[in-house]
Short mmCIF file of C-alpha atoms in Angstrom, two decimals:
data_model
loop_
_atom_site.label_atom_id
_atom_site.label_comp_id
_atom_site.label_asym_id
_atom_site.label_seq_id
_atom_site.Cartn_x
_atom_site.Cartn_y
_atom_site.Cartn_z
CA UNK K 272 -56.80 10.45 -92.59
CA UNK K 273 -59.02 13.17 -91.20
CA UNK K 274 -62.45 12.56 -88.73
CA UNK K 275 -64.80 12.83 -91.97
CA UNK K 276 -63.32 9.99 -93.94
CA UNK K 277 -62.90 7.82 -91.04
CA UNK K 278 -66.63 7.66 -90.34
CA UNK K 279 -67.35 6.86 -94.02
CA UNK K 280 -65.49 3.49 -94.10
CA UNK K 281 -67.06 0.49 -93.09
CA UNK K 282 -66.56 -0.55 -89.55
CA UNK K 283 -64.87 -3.35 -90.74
CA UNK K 284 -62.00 -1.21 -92.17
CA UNK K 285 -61.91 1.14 -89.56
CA UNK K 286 -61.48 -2.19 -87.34
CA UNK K 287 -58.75 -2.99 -89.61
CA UNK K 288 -57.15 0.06 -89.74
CA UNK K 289 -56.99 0.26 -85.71
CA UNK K 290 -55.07 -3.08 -85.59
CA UNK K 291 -52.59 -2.61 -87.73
CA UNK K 292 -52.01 1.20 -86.32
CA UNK K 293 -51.48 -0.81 -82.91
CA UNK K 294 -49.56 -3.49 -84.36
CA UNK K 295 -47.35 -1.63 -86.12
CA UNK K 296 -46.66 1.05 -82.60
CA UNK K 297 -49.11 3.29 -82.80
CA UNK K 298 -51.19 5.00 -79.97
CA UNK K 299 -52.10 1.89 -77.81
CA UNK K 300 -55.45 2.23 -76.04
CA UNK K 301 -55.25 3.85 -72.72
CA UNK K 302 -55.00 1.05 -69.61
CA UNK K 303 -56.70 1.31 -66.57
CA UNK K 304 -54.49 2.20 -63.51
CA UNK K 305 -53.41 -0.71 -61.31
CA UNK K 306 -54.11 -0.53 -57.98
CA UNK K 307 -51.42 -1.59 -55.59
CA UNK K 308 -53.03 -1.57 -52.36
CA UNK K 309 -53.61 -4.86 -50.61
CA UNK K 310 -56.97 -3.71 -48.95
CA UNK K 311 -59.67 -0.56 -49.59
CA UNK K 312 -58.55 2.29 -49.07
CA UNK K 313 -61.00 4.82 -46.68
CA UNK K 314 -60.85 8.03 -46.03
CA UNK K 315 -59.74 9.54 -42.43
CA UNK K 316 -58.21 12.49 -41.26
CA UNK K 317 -56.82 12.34 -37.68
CA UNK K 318 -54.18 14.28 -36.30
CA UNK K 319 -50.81 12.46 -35.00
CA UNK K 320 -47.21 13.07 -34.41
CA UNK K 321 -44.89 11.91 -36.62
CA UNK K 322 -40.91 11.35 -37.37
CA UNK K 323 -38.64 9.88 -39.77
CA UNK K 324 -36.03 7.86 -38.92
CA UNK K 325 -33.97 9.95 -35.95
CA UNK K 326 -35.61 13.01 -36.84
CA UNK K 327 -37.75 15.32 -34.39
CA UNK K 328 -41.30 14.89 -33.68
CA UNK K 329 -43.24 16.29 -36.00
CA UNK K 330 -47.52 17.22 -36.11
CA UNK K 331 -48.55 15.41 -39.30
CA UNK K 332 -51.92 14.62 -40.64
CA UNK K 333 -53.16 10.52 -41.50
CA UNK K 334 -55.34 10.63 -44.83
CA UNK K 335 -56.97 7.39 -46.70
CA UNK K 336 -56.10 4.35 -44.69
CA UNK K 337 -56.17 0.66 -44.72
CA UNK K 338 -55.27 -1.72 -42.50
CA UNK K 339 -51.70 -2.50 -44.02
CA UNK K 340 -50.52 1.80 -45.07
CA UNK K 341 -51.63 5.25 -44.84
CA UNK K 342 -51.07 8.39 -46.30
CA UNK K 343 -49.25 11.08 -44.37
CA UNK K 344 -48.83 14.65 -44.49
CA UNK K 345 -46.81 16.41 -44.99
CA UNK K 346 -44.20 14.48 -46.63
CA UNK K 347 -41.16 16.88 -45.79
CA UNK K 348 -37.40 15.53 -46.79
CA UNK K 349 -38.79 11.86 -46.37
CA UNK K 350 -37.09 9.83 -49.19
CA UNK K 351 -38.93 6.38 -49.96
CA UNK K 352 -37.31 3.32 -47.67
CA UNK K 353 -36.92 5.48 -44.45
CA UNK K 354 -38.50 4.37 -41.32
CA UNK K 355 -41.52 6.78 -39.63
CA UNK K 356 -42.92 6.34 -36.74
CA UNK K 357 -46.35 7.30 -35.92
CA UNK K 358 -47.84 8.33 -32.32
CA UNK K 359 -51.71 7.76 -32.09
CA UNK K 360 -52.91 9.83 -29.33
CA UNK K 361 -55.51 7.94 -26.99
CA UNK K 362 -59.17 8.28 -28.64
CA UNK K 363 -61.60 8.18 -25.76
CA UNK K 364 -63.79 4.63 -25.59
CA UNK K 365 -61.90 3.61 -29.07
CA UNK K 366 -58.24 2.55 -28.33
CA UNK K 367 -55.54 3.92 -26.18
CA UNK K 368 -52.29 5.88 -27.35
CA UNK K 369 -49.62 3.62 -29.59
CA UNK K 370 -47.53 3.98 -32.31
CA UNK K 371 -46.91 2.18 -35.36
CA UNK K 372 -43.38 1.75 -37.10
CA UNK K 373 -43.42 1.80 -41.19
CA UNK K 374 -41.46 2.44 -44.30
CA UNK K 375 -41.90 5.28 -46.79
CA UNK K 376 -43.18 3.35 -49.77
CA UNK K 377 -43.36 6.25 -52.00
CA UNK K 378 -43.93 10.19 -52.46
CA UNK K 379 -46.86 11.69 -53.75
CA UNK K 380 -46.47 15.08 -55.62
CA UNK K 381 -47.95 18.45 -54.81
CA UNK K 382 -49.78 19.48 -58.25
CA UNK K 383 -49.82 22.72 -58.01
CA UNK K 384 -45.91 22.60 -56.73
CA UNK K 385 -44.15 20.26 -59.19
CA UNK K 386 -41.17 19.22 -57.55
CA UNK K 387 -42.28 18.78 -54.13
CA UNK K 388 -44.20 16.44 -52.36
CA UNK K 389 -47.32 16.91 -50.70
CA UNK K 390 -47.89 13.36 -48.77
CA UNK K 391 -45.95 10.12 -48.36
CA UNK K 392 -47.63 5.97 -48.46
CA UNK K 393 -46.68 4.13 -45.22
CA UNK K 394 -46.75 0.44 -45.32
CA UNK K 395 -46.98 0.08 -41.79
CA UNK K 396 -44.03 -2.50 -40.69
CA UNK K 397 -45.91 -5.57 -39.08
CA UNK K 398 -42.35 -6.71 -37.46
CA UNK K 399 -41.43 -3.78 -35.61
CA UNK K 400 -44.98 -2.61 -34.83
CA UNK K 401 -46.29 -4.54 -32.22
CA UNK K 402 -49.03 -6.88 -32.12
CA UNK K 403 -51.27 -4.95 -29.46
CA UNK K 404 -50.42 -1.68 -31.71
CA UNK K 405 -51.48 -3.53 -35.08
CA UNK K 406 -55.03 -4.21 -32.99
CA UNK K 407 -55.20 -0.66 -31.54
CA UNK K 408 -54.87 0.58 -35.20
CA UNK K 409 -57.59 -1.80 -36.63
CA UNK K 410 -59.96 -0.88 -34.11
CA UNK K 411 -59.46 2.50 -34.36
CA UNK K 412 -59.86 2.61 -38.25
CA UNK K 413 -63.17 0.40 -38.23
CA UNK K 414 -64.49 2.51 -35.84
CA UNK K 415 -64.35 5.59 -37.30
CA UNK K 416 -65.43 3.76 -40.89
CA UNK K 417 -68.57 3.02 -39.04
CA UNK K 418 -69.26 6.02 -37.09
CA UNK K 419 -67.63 8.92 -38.98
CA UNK K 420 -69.50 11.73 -37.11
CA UNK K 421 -67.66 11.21 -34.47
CA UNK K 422 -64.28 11.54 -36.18
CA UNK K 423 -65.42 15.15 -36.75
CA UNK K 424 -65.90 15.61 -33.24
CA UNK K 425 -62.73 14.33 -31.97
CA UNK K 426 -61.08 16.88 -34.27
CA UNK K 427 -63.12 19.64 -32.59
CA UNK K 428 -62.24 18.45 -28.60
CA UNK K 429 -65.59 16.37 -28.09
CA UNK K 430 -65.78 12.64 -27.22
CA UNK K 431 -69.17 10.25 -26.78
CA UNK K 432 -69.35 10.23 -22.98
CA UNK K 433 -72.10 8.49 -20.11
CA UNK K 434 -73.20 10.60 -17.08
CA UNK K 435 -72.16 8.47 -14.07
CA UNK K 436 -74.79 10.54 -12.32
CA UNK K 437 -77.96 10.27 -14.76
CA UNK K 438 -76.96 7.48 -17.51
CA UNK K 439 -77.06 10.43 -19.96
CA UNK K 440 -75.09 9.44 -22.87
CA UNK K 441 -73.70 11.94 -25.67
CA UNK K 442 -71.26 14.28 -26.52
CA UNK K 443 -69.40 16.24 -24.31
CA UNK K 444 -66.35 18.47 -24.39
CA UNK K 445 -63.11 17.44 -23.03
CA UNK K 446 -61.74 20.37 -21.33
CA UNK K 447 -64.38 20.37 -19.00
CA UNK K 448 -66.96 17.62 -19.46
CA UNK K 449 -70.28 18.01 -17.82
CA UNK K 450 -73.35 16.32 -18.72
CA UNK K 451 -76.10 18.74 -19.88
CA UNK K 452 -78.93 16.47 -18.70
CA UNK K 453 -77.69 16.85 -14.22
CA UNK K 454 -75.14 19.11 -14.68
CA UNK K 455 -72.62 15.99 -13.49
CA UNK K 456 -69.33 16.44 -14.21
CA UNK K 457 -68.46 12.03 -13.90
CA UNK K 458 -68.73 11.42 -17.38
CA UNK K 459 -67.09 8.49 -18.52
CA UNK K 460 -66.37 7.55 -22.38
CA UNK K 461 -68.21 4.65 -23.99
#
């Protein structure tokens, strides 16, 4: 039945029609996608090391987060089930270095590259991560949610510091931090 005759029926028996096309296996209506994450999912980019199972240390990149997985990149020859471990470095005035233990939940596919995979879900572990790791991870997420500037700084070698010296607060590099206020160079991180 072409486009033209269809929009000459009543809507009745085009209602009609559409039923029994699904009833009997026709196109079904497109469903929404699920989604399978236990929390909401935020965006962050933060630089870490990374390895799965015995493998060597790898630099990796965290993507959307929440406070049970991640996304990491790149996925390399992880196969959904293996262990990673992730090493957090310290993030001045936020929370200091740990690592979190989790499981390869599944690959996510390069488009442009079928065949390969771009990034890989975590579900971080909550029995082999410690508790005081768990914490350092919340905190660090919710902070950057809430101040998300400063994520781009850390990325560039800056951190929020206070001048011992003048009270001056702001941000300062860390190779050599010196407040621009006094010229101090006892800047501590709030």
């Amino acid at each position: 039945m072409s486009d033209q005759s269809k929009k000459q029926q009543p809507e009745s028996v085009r209602r009609l029609m559409e039923m029994g096309r699904r009833f009997l296996g026709g196109e079904p209506k497109p469903q929404p996608a699920v989604e399978r994450r236990a929390g909401m999912r935020v965006e962050l980019s933060l630089a870490v090391q990374a390895k799965v199972e015995e493998g060597a240390w790898q630099t990796a990149r965290i993507r959307d987060v929440n406070l049970t997985g991640l996304r990491l990149e790149p996925a390399g020859d992880a196969r959904p089930g293996q262990t990673v471990t992730i090493q957090f470095e310290g993030y001045p005035g936020v929370a200091p270095a740990f690592s979190l233990v989790g499981r390869v939940s599944r690959l996510i596919a390069d488009p442009n590259a079928p065949g390969d995979s771009l990034a890989m879900a975590v579900q971080v572990d909550r029995v082999a991560t410690s508790e005081e790791a768990r914490k350092n991870y919340r905190i660090l997420v919710l902070h950057y949610v809430r101040h998300r500037p400063l994520l781009e700084d850390v990325d560039k070698g800056y951190f929020e510091g206070r001048c011992a010296s003048c009270g001056w607060v702001g941000r300062v590099g860390q190779r050599k931090p010196q407040c621009p206020h006094c010229g101090g160079t006892r800047l501590a991180p709030v």
